[in-house]
Amino acid sequence: MAGTSSTERGSWNSKLGFILAAAGSAVGLGNIWAFPTKVATEGGGAYLLVYLVCTFLIGFPVMVAELAIGRKSGKNPVGAFKSLSSNKFFPLVGLWGVICGVMILSFYTVIAGWAFGYAFEEIFFYFGWDAGANWLTDTSNGFRNAIIAAVFMIGTIKIIVGGVSDGIEKATKTMMPLLIGIIIIMIGYVMTQPGATEGVREYLLPDFSKITTGLIFSAMGQAFFSLSLGMGALITYGSYLNKKENIPQAAAMVTLADVGIAFLAGLLIIPAMYVAKNAGIEIFVGDQLASSTDLVFQILPALFHSIGGAAGLILGVVFFLLLSIAALTSTISLLEVPVSFVIDEYKVPRKKASWGVGLGVLVVSTIVAFNTSLIGTFDYIFSNLGLPIGGLLTCIFVAFVWKTDSAITEMEYGFAGIRQTLFSKVWPMFIYVICPLAILYNIITNFI
Ligand code: TRP
């Protein structure tokens, strides 16, 4: 990608490189922190089911649309909408995406800071340094939150300054399989503990009576958030994509990687909650969770501590470091959107744009660090509501302004026989009708 002082655009090193970067953007705190928490608080198996439907039937088609827009235009979201039509409204959709990205990033870094802090907490706990361990685990300590969020943000800025491809591609290539490995080991451990089967049942057997408009709205927002959709991150990543790549296939691989890791995280954390409950740890007050924002950060350390010894220490440290890297490959994609916007539209050099935007976001992060109740509010406005609205308008743009046929023509590069496939008949129907109506219906019913 573009070097330090130029405004030139670059591209991914290889096909795998792009998939790794987009999967790195998708897999993050959304999978391991947000998804299990929402499953636990909002309907167990029913939530999982609706989430899967939203991911495949709404998320995947929108992802293909974003990538096609990005590659055709070779631009940031605002520039992309400008360059594909003369319509004056749609660049504002790109701008809305930039704003959602900035606001999501502001709370995301605070939670990423929790994950990073817990890697050290495991070490302090092992050596019995209680004061340090307690300081690190106090997620209500604004000062602590602000410091670690700042460290995280500065790390993100530094990577973005250097151009993202090498770093993300390498980090993701090792992180993803290791993360999957550790989660599977932990699932194996949890399953041997008393109480786990109650959690598995809660997770895998949907209680259909729990499917409400509120649940569907939340699961749809979660699907967008987890796939990094609806704010132009994949328009931006698509803009660095080589013409030889097969867009639908790349989107399918990213979607499967993302869903797979979210599913495994749920299979670990929901049973682990019931194991904790069985062991007398208070995680429920009545049938409400005692804490929703930092649930995962209470359950997982309890699990590592119960494994104990060197095994508990190593698993704990490696897990939280991997989670931090997963969060980092996501914050990179969140910051890359406003940065590429500033570079393309205002011709600011990459280095200046990265520090300027990054430090601006850090100001908002600091406010969130001291007022963690803002996390829920921001998540609701900018993820649950903001991203599906962005996705809806993206569909409308592709269907009625740019036209799905132009998108298919763009996809023919890298997928020569696409017009003979079922995909080329079905995908436009999703973009014209199914996705926009489903998104609109869910938003409206949620408010009625
Ligand atoms: N998908 C990431 C996660 O699940 C978060 C994320 C990265 C994101 N880039 C995004 C969310 C763009 C929305 C839009 O943790």
GROMACS .gro file of C-alpha atoms and ligand atoms in nm:
model
  463
    1MET     CA    1   0.000   0.000   0.000
    2ALA     CA    2   0.086   0.366  -0.018
    3GLY     CA    3   0.410   0.471   0.142
    4THR     CA    4   0.461   0.718   0.421
    5SER     CA    5   0.470   1.051   0.249
    6SER     CA    6   0.279   0.994  -0.071
    7THR     CA    7  -0.086   1.012  -0.156
    8GLU     CA    8  -0.045   0.725  -0.401
    9ARG     CA    9  -0.269   0.422  -0.367
   10GLY     CA   10  -0.132   0.069  -0.340
   11SER     CA   11  -0.275  -0.279  -0.353
   12TRP     CA   12  -0.273  -0.605  -0.161
   13ASN     CA   13   0.027  -0.832  -0.213
   14SER     CA   14  -0.166  -1.139  -0.311
   15LYS     CA   15  -0.509  -1.291  -0.326
   16LEU     CA   16  -0.464  -1.454   0.011
   17GLY     CA   17  -0.341  -1.118   0.134
   18PHE     CA   18  -0.671  -0.953   0.060
   19ILE     CA   19  -0.875  -1.233   0.215
   20LEU     CA   20  -0.655  -1.225   0.523
   21ALA     CA   21  -0.689  -0.849   0.555
   22ALA     CA   22  -1.066  -0.853   0.511
   23ALA     CA   23  -1.100  -1.149   0.747
   24GLY     CA   24  -0.872  -0.968   0.990
   25SER     CA   25  -1.106  -0.672   0.972
   26ALA     CA   26  -1.410  -0.891   1.027
   27VAL     CA   27  -1.278  -1.108   1.309
   28GLY     CA   28  -1.239  -0.909   1.626
   29LEU     CA   29  -1.413  -0.805   1.943
   30GLY     CA   30  -1.742  -0.835   1.756
   31ASN     CA   31  -1.696  -1.211   1.744
   32ILE     CA   32  -1.551  -1.274   2.087
   33TRP     CA   33  -1.688  -0.993   2.303
   34ALA     CA   34  -2.012  -0.868   2.143
   35PHE     CA   35  -2.156  -1.183   1.993
   36PRO     CA   36  -2.148  -1.414   2.298
   37THR     CA   37  -2.270  -1.132   2.521
   38LYS     CA   38  -2.565  -1.067   2.295
   39VAL     CA   39  -2.644  -1.438   2.271
   40ALA     CA   40  -2.640  -1.454   2.650
   41THR     CA   41  -2.858  -1.149   2.709
   42GLU     CA   42  -3.092  -1.158   2.413
   43GLY     CA   43  -3.217  -1.507   2.347
   44GLY     CA   44  -2.960  -1.788   2.332
   45GLY     CA   45  -3.014  -2.026   2.040
   46ALA     CA   46  -3.285  -1.804   1.895
   47TYR     CA   47  -3.033  -1.524   1.869
   48LEU     CA   48  -2.776  -1.753   1.705
   49LEU     CA   49  -3.029  -1.866   1.447
   50VAL     CA   50  -3.144  -1.517   1.350
   51TYR     CA   51  -2.784  -1.398   1.343
   52LEU     CA   52  -2.689  -1.672   1.096
   53VAL     CA   53  -2.985  -1.590   0.872
   54CYS     CA   54  -2.895  -1.219   0.876
   55THR     CA   55  -2.530  -1.292   0.799
   56PHE     CA   56  -2.591  -1.511   0.497
   57LEU     CA   57  -2.903  -1.351   0.351
   58ILE     CA   58  -2.831  -0.985   0.417
   59GLY     CA   59  -2.464  -0.949   0.508
   60PHE     CA   60  -2.306  -1.158   0.235
   61PRO     CA   61  -2.488  -0.989  -0.061
   62VAL     CA   62  -2.407  -0.645   0.082
   63MET     CA   63  -2.042  -0.745   0.120
   64VAL     CA   64  -2.025  -0.839  -0.248
   65ALA     CA   65  -2.180  -0.501  -0.334
   66GLU     CA   66  -1.930  -0.305  -0.123
   67LEU     CA   67  -1.632  -0.488  -0.271
   68ALA     CA   68  -1.755  -0.432  -0.627
   69ILE     CA   69  -1.807  -0.058  -0.561
   70GLY     CA   70  -1.462  -0.033  -0.407
   71ARG     CA   71  -1.276  -0.213  -0.679
   72LYS     CA   72  -1.455  -0.037  -0.965
   73SER     CA   73  -1.399   0.310  -0.821
   74GLY     CA   74  -1.063   0.255  -0.653
   75LYS     CA   75  -1.167   0.509  -0.392
   76ASN     CA   76  -1.265   0.571  -0.030
   77PRO     CA   77  -1.643   0.553   0.036
   78VAL     CA   78  -1.713   0.921  -0.031
   79GLY     CA   79  -1.499   0.928  -0.346
   80ALA     CA   80  -1.642   0.596  -0.461
   81PHE     CA   81  -2.003   0.715  -0.459
   82LYS     CA   82  -1.894   1.038  -0.630
   83SER     CA   83  -1.705   0.862  -0.905
   84LEU     CA   84  -1.975   0.606  -0.994
   85SER     CA   85  -2.258   0.856  -1.041
   86SER     CA   86  -2.328   1.225  -1.052
   87ASN     CA   87  -2.596   1.187  -0.786
   88LYS     CA   88  -2.531   1.437  -0.506
   89PHE     CA   89  -2.692   1.236  -0.225
   90PHE     CA   90  -2.483   0.919  -0.218
   91PRO     CA   91  -2.148   1.077  -0.128
   92LEU     CA   92  -2.329   1.171   0.194
   93VAL     CA   93  -2.390   0.801   0.252
   94GLY     CA   94  -2.014   0.756   0.227
   95LEU     CA   95  -1.968   1.039   0.474
   96TRP     CA   96  -2.218   0.882   0.715
   97GLY     CA   97  -2.005   0.566   0.693
   98VAL     CA   98  -1.693   0.762   0.779
   99ILE     CA   99  -1.871   0.908   1.083
  100CYS     CA  100  -1.996   0.564   1.197
  101GLY     CA  101  -1.643   0.430   1.162
  102VAL     CA  102  -1.496   0.705   1.375
  103MET     CA  103  -1.759   0.661   1.648
  104ILE     CA  104  -1.731   0.281   1.651
  105LEU     CA  105  -1.355   0.311   1.670
  106SER     CA  106  -1.383   0.541   1.970
  107PHE     CA  107  -1.545   0.277   2.191
  108TYR     CA  108  -1.378  -0.019   2.023
  109THR     CA  109  -1.033   0.094   2.139
  110VAL     CA  110  -1.154   0.107   2.500
  111ILE     CA  111  -1.271  -0.255   2.487
  112ALA     CA  112  -0.957  -0.355   2.298
  113GLY     CA  113  -0.768  -0.197   2.588
  114TRP     CA  114  -0.951  -0.428   2.829
  115ALA     CA  115  -0.846  -0.731   2.625
  116PHE     CA  116  -0.486  -0.614   2.614
  117GLY     CA  117  -0.482  -0.537   2.986
  118TYR     CA  118  -0.609  -0.886   3.069
  119ALA     CA  119  -0.306  -1.047   2.902
  120PHE     CA  120  -0.095  -0.884   3.175
  121GLU     CA  121  -0.354  -0.952   3.442
  122GLU     CA  122  -0.300  -1.323   3.381
  123ILE     CA  123   0.072  -1.278   3.450
  124PHE     CA  124   0.017  -1.066   3.761
  125PHE     CA  125  -0.237  -1.316   3.889
  126TYR     CA  126   0.002  -1.606   3.840
  127PHE     CA  127   0.275  -1.435   4.039
  128GLY     CA  128   0.032  -1.321   4.307
  129TRP     CA  129   0.070  -0.946   4.240
  130ASP     CA  130  -0.284  -0.873   4.338
  131ALA     CA  131  -0.266  -0.495   4.338
  132GLY     CA  132  -0.149  -0.486   3.976
  133ALA     CA  133  -0.396  -0.754   3.869
  134ASN     CA  134  -0.685  -0.569   4.031
  135TRP     CA  135  -0.587  -0.241   3.872
  136LEU     CA  136  -0.581  -0.405   3.530
  137THR     CA  137  -0.918  -0.571   3.571
  138ASP     CA  138  -1.102  -0.264   3.694
  139THR     CA  139  -1.295  -0.181   3.379
  140SER     CA  140  -1.468   0.106   3.557
  141ASN     CA  141  -1.138   0.289   3.617
  142GLY     CA  142  -1.147   0.571   3.362
  143PHE     CA  143  -0.781   0.654   3.398
  144ARG     CA  144  -0.676   0.295   3.333
  145ASN     CA  145  -0.917   0.267   3.039
  146ALA     CA  146  -0.788   0.588   2.884
  147ILE     CA  147  -0.420   0.492   2.910
  148ILE     CA  148  -0.454   0.148   2.756
  149ALA     CA  149  -0.692   0.275   2.486
  150ALA     CA  150  -0.432   0.539   2.397
  151VAL     CA  151  -0.158   0.277   2.369
  152PHE     CA  152  -0.384   0.076   2.143
  153MET     CA  153  -0.478   0.373   1.929
  154ILE     CA  154  -0.117   0.482   1.881
  155GLY     CA  155  -0.029   0.126   1.775
  156THR     CA  156  -0.307   0.138   1.518
  157ILE     CA  157  -0.192   0.477   1.386
  158LYS     CA  158   0.166   0.354   1.348
  159ILE     CA  159   0.058   0.058   1.139
  160ILE     CA  160  -0.168   0.272   0.921
  161VAL     CA  161   0.115   0.520   0.864
  162GLY     CA  162   0.337   0.247   0.724
  163GLY     CA  163   0.068   0.126   0.485
  164VAL     CA  164  -0.141  -0.165   0.596
  165SER     CA  165  -0.083  -0.461   0.369
  166ASP     CA  166   0.233  -0.626   0.503
  167GLY     CA  167   0.150  -0.593   0.868
  168ILE     CA  168  -0.210  -0.707   0.853
  169GLU     CA  169  -0.146  -0.990   0.613
  170LYS     CA  170   0.127  -1.138   0.830
  171ALA     CA  171  -0.046  -1.082   1.162
  172THR     CA  172  -0.369  -1.237   1.043
  173LYS     CA  173  -0.206  -1.538   0.884
  174THR     CA  174  -0.062  -1.655   1.216
  175MET     CA  175  -0.326  -1.516   1.447
  176MET     CA  176  -0.634  -1.673   1.297
  177PRO     CA  177  -0.536  -2.043   1.312
  178LEU     CA  178  -0.385  -1.999   1.659
  179LEU     CA  179  -0.696  -1.827   1.787
  180ILE     CA  180  -0.914  -2.105   1.653
  181GLY     CA  181  -0.681  -2.364   1.810
  182ILE     CA  182  -0.693  -2.205   2.155
  183ILE     CA  183  -1.070  -2.161   2.146
  184ILE     CA  184  -1.111  -2.529   2.058
  185ILE     CA  185  -0.879  -2.638   2.340
  186MET     CA  186  -1.081  -2.427   2.583
  187ILE     CA  187  -1.412  -2.558   2.454
  188GLY     CA  188  -1.274  -2.908   2.519
  189TYR     CA  189  -1.188  -2.810   2.875
  190VAL     CA  190  -1.519  -2.638   2.947
  191MET     CA  191  -1.719  -2.935   2.820
  192THR     CA  192  -1.572  -3.154   3.094
  193GLN     CA  193  -1.694  -2.918   3.368
  194PRO     CA  194  -2.026  -2.947   3.553
  195GLY     CA  195  -2.296  -2.719   3.417
  196ALA     CA  196  -2.160  -2.704   3.061
  197THR     CA  197  -2.439  -2.905   2.901
  198GLU     CA  198  -2.700  -2.659   3.024
  199GLY     CA  199  -2.504  -2.388   2.840
  200VAL     CA  200  -2.475  -2.594   2.522
  201ARG     CA  201  -2.850  -2.649   2.525
  202GLU     CA  202  -2.913  -2.280   2.580
  203TYR     CA  203  -2.684  -2.198   2.286
  204LEU     CA  204  -2.788  -2.457   2.030
  205LEU     CA  205  -3.158  -2.518   2.095
  206PRO     CA  206  -3.353  -2.215   1.981
  207ASP     CA  207  -3.657  -2.114   2.181
  208PHE     CA  208  -3.862  -1.963   1.898
  209SER     CA  209  -4.082  -1.768   2.135
  210LYS     CA  210  -3.780  -1.548   2.206
  211ILE     CA  211  -3.765  -1.420   1.849
  212THR     CA  212  -3.896  -1.064   1.880
  213THR     CA  213  -3.854  -0.762   1.656
  214GLY     CA  214  -3.599  -0.633   1.906
  215LEU     CA  215  -3.396  -0.952   1.880
  216ILE     CA  216  -3.401  -0.946   1.501
  217PHE     CA  217  -3.294  -0.581   1.496
  218SER     CA  218  -3.006  -0.652   1.731
  219ALA     CA  219  -2.891  -0.964   1.543
  220MET     CA  220  -2.898  -0.775   1.214
  221GLY     CA  221  -2.684  -0.495   1.359
  222GLN     CA  222  -2.448  -0.754   1.501
  223ALA     CA  223  -2.417  -0.925   1.160
  224PHE     CA  224  -2.322  -0.592   0.998
  225PHE     CA  225  -2.079  -0.508   1.276
  226SER     CA  226  -1.911  -0.846   1.272
  227LEU     CA  227  -1.867  -0.850   0.894
  228SER     CA  228  -1.742  -0.487   0.902
  229LEU     CA  229  -2.022  -0.382   0.668
  230GLY     CA  230  -2.232  -0.073   0.619
  231MET     CA  231  -1.973   0.199   0.662
  232GLY     CA  232  -1.749   0.152   0.363
  233ALA     CA  233  -1.464  -0.045   0.523
  234LEU     CA  234  -1.500  -0.303   0.248
  235ILE     CA  235  -1.539  -0.035  -0.018
  236THR     CA  236  -1.201   0.091   0.099
  237TYR     CA  237  -1.046  -0.257   0.117
  238GLY     CA  238  -1.200  -0.341  -0.221
  239SER     CA  239  -1.034  -0.032  -0.366
  240TYR     CA  240  -0.696  -0.199  -0.309
  241LEU     CA  241  -0.817  -0.524  -0.466
  242ASN     CA  242  -0.660  -0.658  -0.782
  243LYS     CA  243  -0.877  -0.708  -1.094
  244LYS     CA  244  -0.777  -1.074  -1.106
  245GLU     CA  245  -0.958  -1.159  -0.784
  246ASN     CA  246  -1.292  -1.331  -0.768
  247ILE     CA  247  -1.514  -1.102  -0.559
  248PRO     CA  248  -1.800  -1.339  -0.465
  249GLN     CA  249  -1.556  -1.611  -0.371
  250ALA     CA  250  -1.345  -1.376  -0.158
  251ALA     CA  251  -1.661  -1.247   0.014
  252ALA     CA  252  -1.775  -1.604   0.084
  253MET     CA  253  -1.445  -1.694   0.245
  254VAL     CA  254  -1.443  -1.384   0.464
  255THR     CA  255  -1.803  -1.445   0.570
  256LEU     CA  256  -1.735  -1.809   0.659
  257ALA     CA  257  -1.421  -1.726   0.858
  258ASP     CA  258  -1.611  -1.460   1.051
  259VAL     CA  259  -1.917  -1.672   1.126
  260GLY     CA  260  -1.700  -1.971   1.216
  261ILE     CA  261  -1.506  -1.780   1.479
  262ALA     CA  262  -1.818  -1.616   1.624
  263PHE     CA  263  -1.987  -1.955   1.646
  264LEU     CA  264  -1.690  -2.109   1.827
  265ALA     CA  265  -1.666  -1.813   2.065
  266GLY     CA  266  -2.031  -1.864   2.158
  267LEU     CA  267  -1.976  -2.235   2.205
  268LEU     CA  268  -1.699  -2.150   2.449
  269ILE     CA  269  -1.848  -1.861   2.642
  270ILE     CA  270  -2.213  -1.960   2.687
  271PRO     CA  271  -2.128  -2.299   2.843
  272ALA     CA  272  -1.847  -2.133   3.043
  273MET     CA  273  -2.105  -1.896   3.191
  274TYR     CA  274  -2.312  -2.187   3.312
  275VAL     CA  275  -2.002  -2.359   3.450
  276ALA     CA  276  -1.929  -2.040   3.643
  277LYS     CA  277  -2.288  -2.023   3.765
  278ASN     CA  278  -2.263  -2.387   3.872
  279ALA     CA  279  -1.951  -2.302   4.069
  280GLY     CA  280  -2.143  -2.032   4.256
  281ILE     CA  281  -2.006  -1.727   4.072
  282GLU     CA  282  -2.278  -1.467   4.045
  283ILE     CA  283  -2.331  -1.397   3.679
  284PHE     CA  284  -2.706  -1.360   3.686
  285VAL     CA  285  -2.920  -1.132   3.895
  286GLY     CA  286  -3.260  -1.296   3.861
  287ASP     CA  287  -3.257  -1.391   3.496
  288GLN     CA  288  -3.067  -1.078   3.395
  289LEU     CA  289  -2.693  -1.084   3.347
  290ALA     CA  290  -2.505  -0.905   3.622
  291SER     CA  291  -2.296  -0.721   3.365
  292SER     CA  292  -2.324  -0.703   2.993
  293THR     CA  293  -2.035  -0.487   2.876
  294ASP     CA  294  -1.761  -0.681   3.049
  295LEU     CA  295  -1.919  -1.024   3.089
  296VAL     CA  296  -1.663  -1.194   2.865
  297PHE     CA  297  -1.385  -1.029   3.060
  298GLN     CA  298  -1.513  -1.185   3.380
  299ILE     CA  299  -1.590  -1.531   3.247
  300LEU     CA  300  -1.267  -1.594   3.057
  301PRO     CA  301  -1.016  -1.503   3.331
  302ALA     CA  302  -1.222  -1.711   3.576
  303LEU     CA  303  -1.181  -1.997   3.333
  304PHE     CA  304  -0.804  -1.954   3.299
  305HIS     CA  305  -0.768  -1.924   3.674
  306SER     CA  306  -0.966  -2.244   3.723
  307ILE     CA  307  -0.736  -2.428   3.481
  308GLY     CA  308  -0.458  -2.288   3.697
  309GLY     CA  309  -0.083  -2.339   3.700
  310ALA     CA  310   0.141  -2.284   3.401
  311ALA     CA  311  -0.123  -2.416   3.160
  312GLY     CA  312  -0.377  -2.158   3.279
  313LEU     CA  313  -0.114  -1.886   3.258
  314ILE     CA  314   0.002  -1.970   2.907
  315LEU     CA  315  -0.347  -2.020   2.767
  316GLY     CA  316  -0.465  -1.698   2.929
  317VAL     CA  317  -0.178  -1.481   2.812
  318VAL     CA  318  -0.176  -1.620   2.459
  319PHE     CA  319  -0.552  -1.594   2.428
  320PHE     CA  320  -0.569  -1.230   2.535
  321LEU     CA  321  -0.272  -1.138   2.316
  322LEU     CA  322  -0.438  -1.304   2.017
  323LEU     CA  323  -0.762  -1.126   2.096
  324SER     CA  324  -0.570  -0.799   2.107
  325ILE     CA  325  -0.416  -0.871   1.766
  326ALA     CA  326  -0.760  -0.961   1.630
  327ALA     CA  327  -0.887  -0.629   1.765
  328LEU     CA  328  -0.589  -0.450   1.611
  329THR     CA  329  -0.654  -0.586   1.261
  330SER     CA  330  -1.011  -0.454   1.307
  331THR     CA  331  -0.916  -0.109   1.438
  332ILE     CA  332  -0.681  -0.081   1.140
  333SER     CA  333  -0.975  -0.122   0.903
  334LEU     CA  334  -1.187   0.120   1.103
  335LEU     CA  335  -0.918   0.388   1.097
  336GLU     CA  336  -0.823   0.322   0.735
  337VAL     CA  337  -1.165   0.445   0.616
  338PRO     CA  338  -1.149   0.804   0.748
  339VAL     CA  339  -0.777   0.816   0.670
  340SER     CA  340  -0.821   0.712   0.307
  341PHE     CA  341  -1.104   0.964   0.285
  342VAL     CA  342  -0.876   1.246   0.399
  343ILE     CA  343  -0.591   1.129   0.172
  344ASP     CA  344  -0.806   1.096  -0.141
  345GLU     CA  345  -1.037   1.391  -0.100
  346TYR     CA  346  -0.804   1.648   0.057
  347LYS     CA  347  -0.470   1.523  -0.081
  348VAL     CA  348  -0.319   1.509   0.267
  349PRO     CA  349  -0.010   1.286   0.295
  350ARG     CA  350  -0.075   0.950   0.460
  351LYS     CA  351   0.134   1.019   0.767
  352LYS     CA  352  -0.034   1.348   0.849
  353ALA     CA  353  -0.381   1.209   0.778
  354SER     CA  354  -0.325   0.906   1.001
  355TRP     CA  355  -0.201   1.104   1.301
  356GLY     CA  356  -0.460   1.379   1.258
  357VAL     CA  357  -0.760   1.148   1.234
  358GLY     CA  358  -0.622   0.898   1.486
  359LEU     CA  359  -0.558   1.155   1.756
  360GLY     CA  360  -0.900   1.309   1.691
  361VAL     CA  361  -1.062   0.971   1.753
  362LEU     CA  362  -0.851   0.933   2.065
  363VAL     CA  363  -1.016   1.242   2.213
  364VAL     CA  364  -1.357   1.075   2.179
  365SER     CA  365  -1.211   0.748   2.313
  366THR     CA  366  -1.091   0.925   2.624
  367ILE     CA  367  -1.442   1.050   2.692
  368VAL     CA  368  -1.573   0.695   2.650
  369ALA     CA  369  -1.296   0.561   2.875
  370PHE     CA  370  -1.429   0.772   3.163
  371ASN     CA  371  -1.796   0.706   3.081
  372THR     CA  372  -1.819   0.340   2.982
  373SER     CA  373  -2.200   0.358   2.979
  374LEU     CA  374  -2.155   0.542   2.648
  375ILE     CA  375  -2.043   0.213   2.492
  376GLY     CA  376  -2.398   0.078   2.482
  377THR     CA  377  -2.537   0.404   2.346
  378PHE     CA  378  -2.274   0.437   2.073
  379ASP     CA  379  -2.310   0.070   1.983
  380TYR     CA  380  -2.684   0.116   1.943
  381ILE     CA  381  -2.672   0.433   1.732
  382PHE     CA  382  -2.368   0.368   1.515
  383SER     CA  383  -2.363  -0.012   1.490
  384ASN     CA  384  -2.718  -0.142   1.531
  385LEU     CA  385  -2.879   0.149   1.352
  386GLY     CA  386  -2.602   0.320   1.155
  387LEU     CA  387  -2.457   0.018   0.979
  388PRO     CA  388  -2.782  -0.136   0.850
  389ILE     CA  389  -2.888   0.208   0.724
  390GLY     CA  390  -2.555   0.233   0.542
  391GLY     CA  391  -2.610  -0.116   0.400
  392LEU     CA  392  -2.963  -0.030   0.292
  393LEU     CA  393  -2.848   0.281   0.106
  394THR     CA  394  -2.561   0.087  -0.051
  395CYS     CA  395  -2.813  -0.163  -0.192
  396ILE     CA  396  -3.031   0.119  -0.323
  397PHE     CA  397  -2.727   0.276  -0.487
  398VAL     CA  398  -2.619  -0.044  -0.657
  399ALA     CA  399  -2.974  -0.137  -0.761
  400PHE     CA  400  -3.101   0.194  -0.892
  401VAL     CA  401  -2.808   0.425  -0.955
  402TRP     CA  402  -2.498   0.230  -1.049
  403LYS     CA  403  -2.704  -0.079  -1.150
  404THR     CA  404  -2.642  -0.440  -1.055
  405ASP     CA  405  -2.544  -0.516  -1.412
  406SER     CA  406  -2.247  -0.279  -1.389
  407ALA     CA  407  -2.150  -0.452  -1.066
  408ILE     CA  408  -2.165  -0.793  -1.236
  409THR     CA  409  -1.952  -0.655  -1.520
  410GLU     CA  410  -1.697  -0.548  -1.259
  411MET     CA  411  -1.708  -0.896  -1.107
  412GLU     CA  412  -1.641  -1.055  -1.446
  413TYR     CA  413  -1.278  -0.958  -1.399
  414GLY     CA  414  -1.156  -1.245  -1.189
  415PHE     CA  415  -1.472  -1.450  -1.243
  416ALA     CA  416  -1.506  -1.489  -1.619
  417GLY     CA  417  -1.808  -1.718  -1.635
  418ILE     CA  418  -2.013  -1.527  -1.376
  419ARG     CA  419  -2.298  -1.448  -1.615
  420GLN     CA  420  -2.366  -1.818  -1.661
  421THR     CA  421  -2.393  -1.884  -1.289
  422LEU     CA  422  -2.693  -1.892  -1.062
  423PHE     CA  423  -2.518  -1.629  -0.850
  424SER     CA  424  -2.555  -1.366  -1.122
  425LYS     CA  425  -2.933  -1.427  -1.129
  426VAL     CA  426  -2.991  -1.446  -0.755
  427TRP     CA  427  -2.760  -1.176  -0.621
  428PRO     CA  428  -2.939  -0.887  -0.802
  429MET     CA  429  -3.269  -1.002  -0.648
  430PHE     CA  430  -3.114  -0.970  -0.305
  431ILE     CA  431  -2.978  -0.626  -0.382
  432TYR     CA  432  -3.303  -0.496  -0.538
  433VAL     CA  433  -3.558  -0.650  -0.310
  434ILE     CA  434  -3.466  -0.884  -0.030
  435CYS     CA  435  -3.188  -0.695   0.151
  436PRO     CA  436  -3.344  -0.346   0.134
  437LEU     CA  437  -3.688  -0.468   0.238
  438ALA     CA  438  -3.555  -0.688   0.517
  439ILE     CA  439  -3.338  -0.408   0.655
  440LEU     CA  440  -3.613  -0.149   0.629
  441TYR     CA  441  -3.872  -0.379   0.780
  442ASN     CA  442  -3.646  -0.465   1.073
  443ILE     CA  443  -3.566  -0.102   1.146
  444ILE     CA  444  -3.929   0.008   1.127
  445THR     CA  445  -4.075  -0.277   1.331
  446ASN     CA  446  -3.809  -0.224   1.595
  447PHE     CA  447  -3.935   0.129   1.650
  448ILE     CA  448  -4.305   0.050   1.647
  449TRP     N1  449  -1.583  -0.649   1.245
  449TRP     C1  450  -1.501  -0.609   1.356
  449TRP     C2  451  -1.536  -0.700   1.473
  449TRP     O1  452  -1.616  -0.785   1.462
  449TRP     C3  453  -1.518  -0.463   1.389
  449TRP     C4  454  -1.503  -0.377   1.271
  449TRP     C5  455  -1.389  -0.359   1.198
  449TRP     C6  456  -1.604  -0.305   1.207
  449TRP     N2  457  -1.415  -0.276   1.093
  449TRP     C7  458  -1.545  -0.243   1.095
  449TRP     C8  459  -1.737  -0.288   1.235
  449TRP     C9  460  -1.621  -0.166   1.011
  449TRP    C10  461  -1.813  -0.210   1.149
  449TRP    C11  462  -1.758  -0.151   1.038
  449TRP     O2  463  -1.482  -0.685   1.578
   0.00000   0.00000   0.00000
